[in-house]
Amino acid sequence: EVRLLESGGGFAQPGGSLRLSCEISKLSSRDYRMSWVRQAPGKGLEWVSSISESGDKTYYADFVKGRFTISRDNSKNTIFLQMSSLRAGDTAVYYCATQFGLDVWGQGTEVIVSS
Amino acid sequence: DVVMTQSPLSLPVTVGRPASISCRSNQSLVYSDGNTYLSWFHQRPGQSPRRLLYKVSNRDFGVPDRFSGSGSVNEFTLTISRVEAEDVGVYYCMQGTHWPPLTFGPGTKVDIK
């Protein structure tokens, strides 16, 4: 069974940047499309971004377009979410999940944007 | 974007009794390939979400058969045939037919009476 391990969360100031990583414990991560979903404190689930198996296709929620970039390194079985121009509203637990159907989820990594 | 609504938003349940949650979309979720990409997720307190059902009624591996999904077009239901204590948490429906974006319902909080 595939397992996902997110890392890279932490504190950032408004306008700052963070890079999240999601390691996929599977010999061939290139078999998996991947997605990021976030959950603000006490709130519901919100899709952020997705990427195709090869990384040639990327998709973003409107509220992160131009600020976040999803990418992947299949040689390292890892996907990334580069977050820039962070806002207080980006404070959330960020989960990575497999496929566009969100089959399997990681444990999440917390991002706090505050001055 | 497709808007997903759920009812009720809070559901007190009794162990051993059935429970159901409704999910509606403001557009048909039937895709051009004939499939309906409506999924259900369960999030226990302090845990990550877990997918229970996909394409309306298909259970994910390891999901107990007391969970079932039904519905079509834009009205869907998650049913728990006999609630167990471990079923507490928040349940979300999600559509994947008209994406991006994937959109979730607001969640239904289930707790034991």
mmCIF file of C-alpha atoms in Angstrom:
data_model
loop_
_atom_site.group_PDB
_atom_site.id
_atom_site.type_symbol
_atom_site.label_atom_id
_atom_site.label_comp_id
_atom_site.label_asym_id
_atom_site.label_seq_id
_atom_site.Cartn_x
_atom_site.Cartn_y
_atom_site.Cartn_z
ATOM 1 C CA GLU A 1 0.000 0.000 0.000
ATOM 2 C CA VAL A 2 1.295 3.437 -0.864
ATOM 3 C CA ARG A 3 2.110 5.747 2.040
ATOM 4 C CA LEU A 4 2.623 9.496 1.931
ATOM 5 C CA LEU A 5 4.792 11.619 4.210
ATOM 6 C CA GLU A 6 4.512 15.403 4.092
ATOM 7 C CA SER A 7 7.124 17.779 5.446
ATOM 8 C CA GLY A 8 8.212 21.380 5.172
ATOM 9 C CA GLY A 9 5.451 23.092 7.094
ATOM 10 C CA GLY A 10 6.111 25.727 9.725
ATOM 11 C CA PHE A 11 5.840 29.433 10.362
ATOM 12 C CA ALA A 12 6.070 32.076 7.681
ATOM 13 C CA GLN A 13 5.454 35.800 7.631
ATOM 14 C CA PRO A 14 2.906 37.319 5.271
ATOM 15 C CA GLY A 15 4.563 37.673 1.901
ATOM 16 C CA GLY A 16 6.996 34.886 2.709
ATOM 17 C CA SER A 17 7.590 31.489 1.183
ATOM 18 C CA LEU A 18 7.603 27.834 2.170
ATOM 19 C CA ARG A 19 8.230 24.641 0.246
ATOM 20 C CA LEU A 20 6.246 21.570 1.156
ATOM 21 C CA SER A 21 7.338 18.065 0.216
ATOM 22 C CA CYS A 22 5.410 14.828 -0.022
ATOM 23 C CA GLU A 23 7.393 11.606 -0.197
ATOM 24 C CA ILE A 24 5.632 8.676 -1.801
ATOM 25 C CA SER A 25 6.637 5.286 -0.420
ATOM 26 C CA LYS A 26 6.300 3.327 -3.584
ATOM 27 C CA LEU A 27 8.930 2.074 -5.997
ATOM 28 C CA SER A 28 7.363 3.835 -8.927
ATOM 29 C CA SER A 29 5.799 7.116 -7.897
ATOM 30 C CA ARG A 30 5.428 8.029 -11.547
ATOM 31 C CA ASP A 31 2.366 5.799 -11.591
ATOM 32 C CA TYR A 32 0.552 8.311 -9.442
ATOM 33 C CA ARG A 33 -1.100 11.580 -10.193
ATOM 34 C CA MET A 34 -0.913 13.627 -7.001
ATOM 35 C CA SER A 35 -2.863 16.379 -5.310
ATOM 36 C CA TRP A 36 -2.609 18.838 -2.433
ATOM 37 C CA VAL A 37 -5.622 19.622 -0.246
ATOM 38 C CA ARG A 38 -5.677 21.996 2.711
ATOM 39 C CA GLN A 39 -7.767 22.435 5.825
ATOM 40 C CA ALA A 40 -7.806 25.717 7.706
ATOM 41 C CA PRO A 41 -8.212 25.492 11.498
ATOM 42 C CA GLY A 42 -11.720 24.302 12.321
ATOM 43 C CA LYS A 43 -12.752 24.409 8.671
ATOM 44 C CA GLY A 44 -13.482 21.987 5.849
ATOM 45 C CA LEU A 45 -11.396 20.540 3.048
ATOM 46 C CA GLU A 46 -10.208 22.688 0.157
ATOM 47 C CA TRP A 47 -8.463 21.417 -2.984
ATOM 48 C CA VAL A 48 -5.284 23.341 -3.784
ATOM 49 C CA SER A 49 -3.453 21.762 -6.707
ATOM 50 C CA SER A 50 -2.828 18.582 -8.697
ATOM 51 C CA ILE A 51 -0.127 17.269 -10.996
ATOM 52 C CA SER A 52 -0.021 14.552 -13.648
ATOM 53 C CA GLU A 53 2.163 11.467 -13.431
ATOM 54 C CA SER A 54 4.954 12.952 -15.522
ATOM 55 C CA GLY A 55 4.521 16.487 -14.223
ATOM 56 C CA ASP A 56 3.649 17.933 -17.613
ATOM 57 C CA LYS A 57 0.165 18.941 -16.506
ATOM 58 C CA THR A 58 -0.568 21.016 -13.443
ATOM 59 C CA TYR A 59 -3.809 22.358 -12.023
ATOM 60 C CA TYR A 60 -4.471 25.051 -9.429
ATOM 61 C CA ALA A 61 -7.291 26.511 -7.409
ATOM 62 C CA ASP A 62 -7.917 30.133 -8.347
ATOM 63 C CA PHE A 63 -6.901 31.357 -4.899
ATOM 64 C CA VAL A 64 -3.326 30.047 -5.323
ATOM 65 C CA LYS A 65 -2.726 30.677 -9.026
ATOM 66 C CA GLY A 66 0.409 32.704 -9.541
ATOM 67 C CA ARG A 67 1.510 32.144 -5.939
ATOM 68 C CA PHE A 68 1.898 28.361 -5.565
ATOM 69 C CA THR A 69 3.742 25.954 -7.858
ATOM 70 C CA ILE A 70 3.344 22.193 -7.802
ATOM 71 C CA SER A 71 6.131 20.013 -9.142
ATOM 72 C CA ARG A 72 7.552 16.539 -8.787
ATOM 73 C CA ASP A 73 10.828 14.637 -8.885
ATOM 74 C CA ASN A 74 9.988 11.056 -9.748
ATOM 75 C CA SER A 75 13.597 9.980 -9.245
ATOM 76 C CA LYS A 76 13.083 10.891 -5.590
ATOM 77 C CA ASN A 77 9.440 9.776 -5.354
ATOM 78 C CA THR A 78 8.560 13.250 -4.130
ATOM 79 C CA ILE A 79 6.149 15.999 -5.025
ATOM 80 C CA PHE A 80 6.520 19.602 -3.949
ATOM 81 C CA LEU A 81 4.364 22.622 -3.329
ATOM 82 C CA GLN A 82 6.295 25.855 -3.537
ATOM 83 C CA MET A 83 4.247 28.507 -1.771
ATOM 84 C CA SER A 84 5.067 32.190 -2.226
ATOM 85 C CA SER A 85 3.396 35.486 -1.358
ATOM 86 C CA LEU A 86 1.828 33.741 1.595
ATOM 87 C CA ARG A 87 -1.210 35.242 3.272
ATOM 88 C CA ALA A 88 -2.813 34.718 6.655
ATOM 89 C CA GLY A 89 -5.607 32.888 4.834
ATOM 90 C CA ASP A 90 -3.111 30.232 3.724
ATOM 91 C CA THR A 91 -2.790 29.045 7.326
ATOM 92 C CA ALA A 92 -3.874 25.399 7.224
ATOM 93 C CA VAL A 93 -2.850 21.793 7.429
ATOM 94 C CA TYR A 94 -1.733 20.767 3.962
ATOM 95 C CA TYR A 95 -2.310 17.174 2.892
ATOM 96 C CA CYS A 96 -0.990 15.405 -0.141
ATOM 97 C CA ALA A 97 -3.159 12.690 -1.638
ATOM 98 C CA THR A 98 -2.841 10.206 -4.460
ATOM 99 C CA GLN A 99 -4.570 10.588 -7.795
ATOM 100 C CA PHE A 100 -7.119 13.189 -8.684
ATOM 101 C CA GLY A 101 -9.662 11.114 -6.746
ATOM 102 C CA LEU A 102 -7.722 11.539 -3.483
ATOM 103 C CA ASP A 103 -7.495 7.801 -2.795
ATOM 104 C CA VAL A 104 -4.823 7.858 -0.083
ATOM 105 C CA TRP A 105 -3.842 10.771 2.174
ATOM 106 C CA GLY A 106 -0.769 11.681 4.138
ATOM 107 C CA GLN A 107 -0.788 12.837 7.742
ATOM 108 C CA GLY A 108 -0.508 16.497 6.774
ATOM 109 C CA THR A 109 1.925 19.316 7.515
ATOM 110 C CA GLU A 110 0.882 22.520 9.257
ATOM 111 C CA VAL A 111 1.536 25.935 7.762
ATOM 112 C CA ILE A 112 1.061 29.043 9.892
ATOM 113 C CA VAL A 113 1.280 32.449 8.256
ATOM 114 C CA SER A 114 1.495 35.208 10.807
ATOM 115 C CA SER A 115 3.458 38.334 11.563
ATOM 116 C CA ASP B 1 -17.404 25.979 -9.912
ATOM 117 C CA VAL B 2 -19.717 23.218 -8.724
ATOM 118 C CA VAL B 3 -21.216 23.941 -5.320
ATOM 119 C CA MET B 4 -21.718 20.989 -2.992
ATOM 120 C CA THR B 5 -24.147 21.119 -0.086
ATOM 121 C CA GLN B 6 -24.726 18.596 2.682
ATOM 122 C CA SER B 7 -27.476 17.983 5.202
ATOM 123 C CA PRO B 8 -27.634 17.803 8.043
ATOM 124 C CA LEU B 9 -24.477 19.616 9.107
ATOM 125 C CA SER B 10 -24.676 17.974 12.522
ATOM 126 C CA LEU B 11 -25.953 14.462 13.137
ATOM 127 C CA PRO B 12 -26.235 12.903 16.600
ATOM 128 C CA VAL B 13 -26.467 9.149 16.172
ATOM 129 C CA THR B 14 -27.159 6.099 18.298
ATOM 130 C CA VAL B 15 -24.787 3.141 18.230
ATOM 131 C CA GLY B 16 -26.403 0.244 16.407
ATOM 132 C CA ARG B 17 -28.910 2.437 14.585
ATOM 133 C CA PRO B 18 -28.753 3.545 10.942
ATOM 134 C CA ALA B 19 -27.709 7.016 9.856
ATOM 135 C CA SER B 20 -27.677 8.851 6.554
ATOM 136 C CA ILE B 21 -26.194 12.024 5.140
ATOM 137 C CA SER B 22 -27.409 13.840 2.049
ATOM 138 C CA CYS B 23 -25.203 15.572 -0.500
ATOM 139 C CA ARG B 24 -26.379 17.739 -3.368
ATOM 140 C CA SER B 25 -24.617 19.476 -6.230
ATOM 141 C CA ASN B 26 -25.812 22.473 -8.215
ATOM 142 C CA GLN B 27 -24.996 20.685 -11.476
ATOM 143 C CA SER B 28 -25.308 17.160 -12.771
ATOM 144 C CA LEU B 29 -22.250 15.100 -11.815
ATOM 145 C CA VAL B 30 -22.605 12.681 -14.715
ATOM 146 C CA TYR B 31 -19.424 12.871 -16.776
ATOM 147 C CA SER B 32 -19.238 12.400 -20.525
ATOM 148 C CA ASP B 33 -17.854 8.880 -19.991
ATOM 149 C CA GLY B 34 -21.051 7.912 -18.157
ATOM 150 C CA ASN B 35 -19.449 7.819 -14.723
ATOM 151 C CA THR B 36 -20.475 9.976 -11.792
ATOM 152 C CA TYR B 37 -17.431 11.184 -9.870
ATOM 153 C CA LEU B 38 -18.881 11.644 -6.420
ATOM 154 C CA SER B 39 -16.831 10.486 -3.432
ATOM 155 C CA TRP B 40 -17.302 10.373 0.330
ATOM 156 C CA PHE B 41 -14.577 10.947 2.923
ATOM 157 C CA HIS B 42 -14.470 10.431 6.671
ATOM 158 C CA GLN B 43 -12.228 12.411 9.000
ATOM 159 C CA ARG B 44 -11.943 11.290 12.598
ATOM 160 C CA PRO B 45 -10.938 13.921 15.174
ATOM 161 C CA GLY B 46 -7.229 14.688 14.879
ATOM 162 C CA GLN B 47 -6.745 12.427 11.863
ATOM 163 C CA SER B 48 -6.350 12.790 8.124
ATOM 164 C CA PRO B 49 -9.364 12.261 5.904
ATOM 165 C CA ARG B 50 -9.941 8.807 4.483
ATOM 166 C CA ARG B 51 -11.871 8.055 1.346
ATOM 167 C CA LEU B 52 -14.781 5.675 1.922
ATOM 168 C CA LEU B 53 -16.594 5.570 -1.392
ATOM 169 C CA TYR B 54 -15.917 6.635 -4.962
ATOM 170 C CA LYS B 55 -18.091 6.888 -8.062
ATOM 171 C CA VAL B 56 -21.125 7.122 -5.787
ATOM 172 C CA SER B 57 -21.218 3.599 -4.420
ATOM 173 C CA ASN B 58 -17.836 1.856 -4.735
ATOM 174 C CA ARG B 59 -16.241 1.120 -1.359
ATOM 175 C CA ASP B 60 -12.523 1.623 -0.968
ATOM 176 C CA PHE B 61 -10.374 -1.260 0.227
ATOM 177 C CA GLY B 62 -10.924 -2.021 3.891
ATOM 178 C CA VAL B 63 -14.075 0.068 4.262
ATOM 179 C CA PRO B 64 -16.707 -1.853 6.236
ATOM 180 C CA ASP B 65 -19.776 -2.886 4.303
ATOM 181 C CA ARG B 66 -22.005 -1.005 6.729
ATOM 182 C CA PHE B 67 -21.106 2.055 4.634
ATOM 183 C CA SER B 68 -22.997 2.427 1.378
ATOM 184 C CA GLY B 69 -23.565 5.148 -1.150
ATOM 185 C CA SER B 70 -26.450 5.828 -3.475
ATOM 186 C CA GLY B 71 -27.903 8.516 -5.667
ATOM 187 C CA SER B 72 -27.545 9.944 -9.136
ATOM 188 C CA VAL B 73 -27.216 13.114 -11.150
ATOM 189 C CA ASN B 74 -27.110 15.699 -8.362
ATOM 190 C CA GLU B 75 -28.526 14.019 -5.255
ATOM 191 C CA PHE B 76 -26.536 11.510 -3.241
ATOM 192 C CA THR B 77 -26.715 9.728 0.093
ATOM 193 C CA LEU B 78 -24.195 8.110 2.409
ATOM 194 C CA THR B 79 -25.780 5.507 4.639
ATOM 195 C CA ILE B 80 -24.326 3.764 7.669
ATOM 196 C CA SER B 81 -26.460 0.684 8.261
ATOM 197 C CA ARG B 82 -25.503 0.280 11.945
ATOM 198 C CA VAL B 83 -23.442 3.032 13.482
ATOM 199 C CA GLU B 84 -20.420 2.084 15.529
ATOM 200 C CA ALA B 85 -18.585 4.320 17.986
ATOM 201 C CA GLU B 86 -15.588 4.606 15.629
ATOM 202 C CA ASP B 87 -17.802 6.230 12.996
ATOM 203 C CA VAL B 88 -17.756 9.610 14.752
ATOM 204 C CA GLY B 89 -16.118 12.483 12.955
ATOM 205 C CA VAL B 90 -16.845 14.607 9.931
ATOM 206 C CA TYR B 91 -18.062 13.267 6.608
ATOM 207 C CA TYR B 92 -17.448 15.128 3.357
ATOM 208 C CA CYS B 93 -18.755 14.561 -0.132
ATOM 209 C CA MET B 94 -16.632 15.670 -3.075
ATOM 210 C CA GLN B 95 -17.215 15.998 -6.797
ATOM 211 C CA GLY B 96 -14.544 15.232 -9.382
ATOM 212 C CA THR B 97 -16.670 15.475 -12.502
ATOM 213 C CA HIS B 98 -16.275 19.179 -13.219
ATOM 214 C CA TRP B 99 -12.695 19.809 -12.274
ATOM 215 C CA PRO B 100 -10.573 21.729 -11.759
ATOM 216 C CA PRO B 101 -11.455 22.547 -9.119
ATOM 217 C CA LEU B 102 -12.356 19.510 -7.067
ATOM 218 C CA THR B 103 -15.030 20.753 -4.691
ATOM 219 C CA PHE B 104 -16.110 19.464 -1.294
ATOM 220 C CA GLY B 105 -19.283 19.763 0.686
ATOM 221 C CA PRO B 106 -19.115 21.668 3.989
ATOM 222 C CA GLY B 107 -18.986 18.490 6.046
ATOM 223 C CA THR B 108 -21.399 16.720 8.369
ATOM 224 C CA LYS B 109 -20.296 16.233 11.954
ATOM 225 C CA VAL B 110 -21.410 12.901 13.387
ATOM 226 C CA ASP B 111 -21.296 12.244 17.093
ATOM 227 C CA ILE B 112 -22.827 9.756 19.495
ATOM 228 C CA LYS B 113 -25.953 10.788 21.364
#
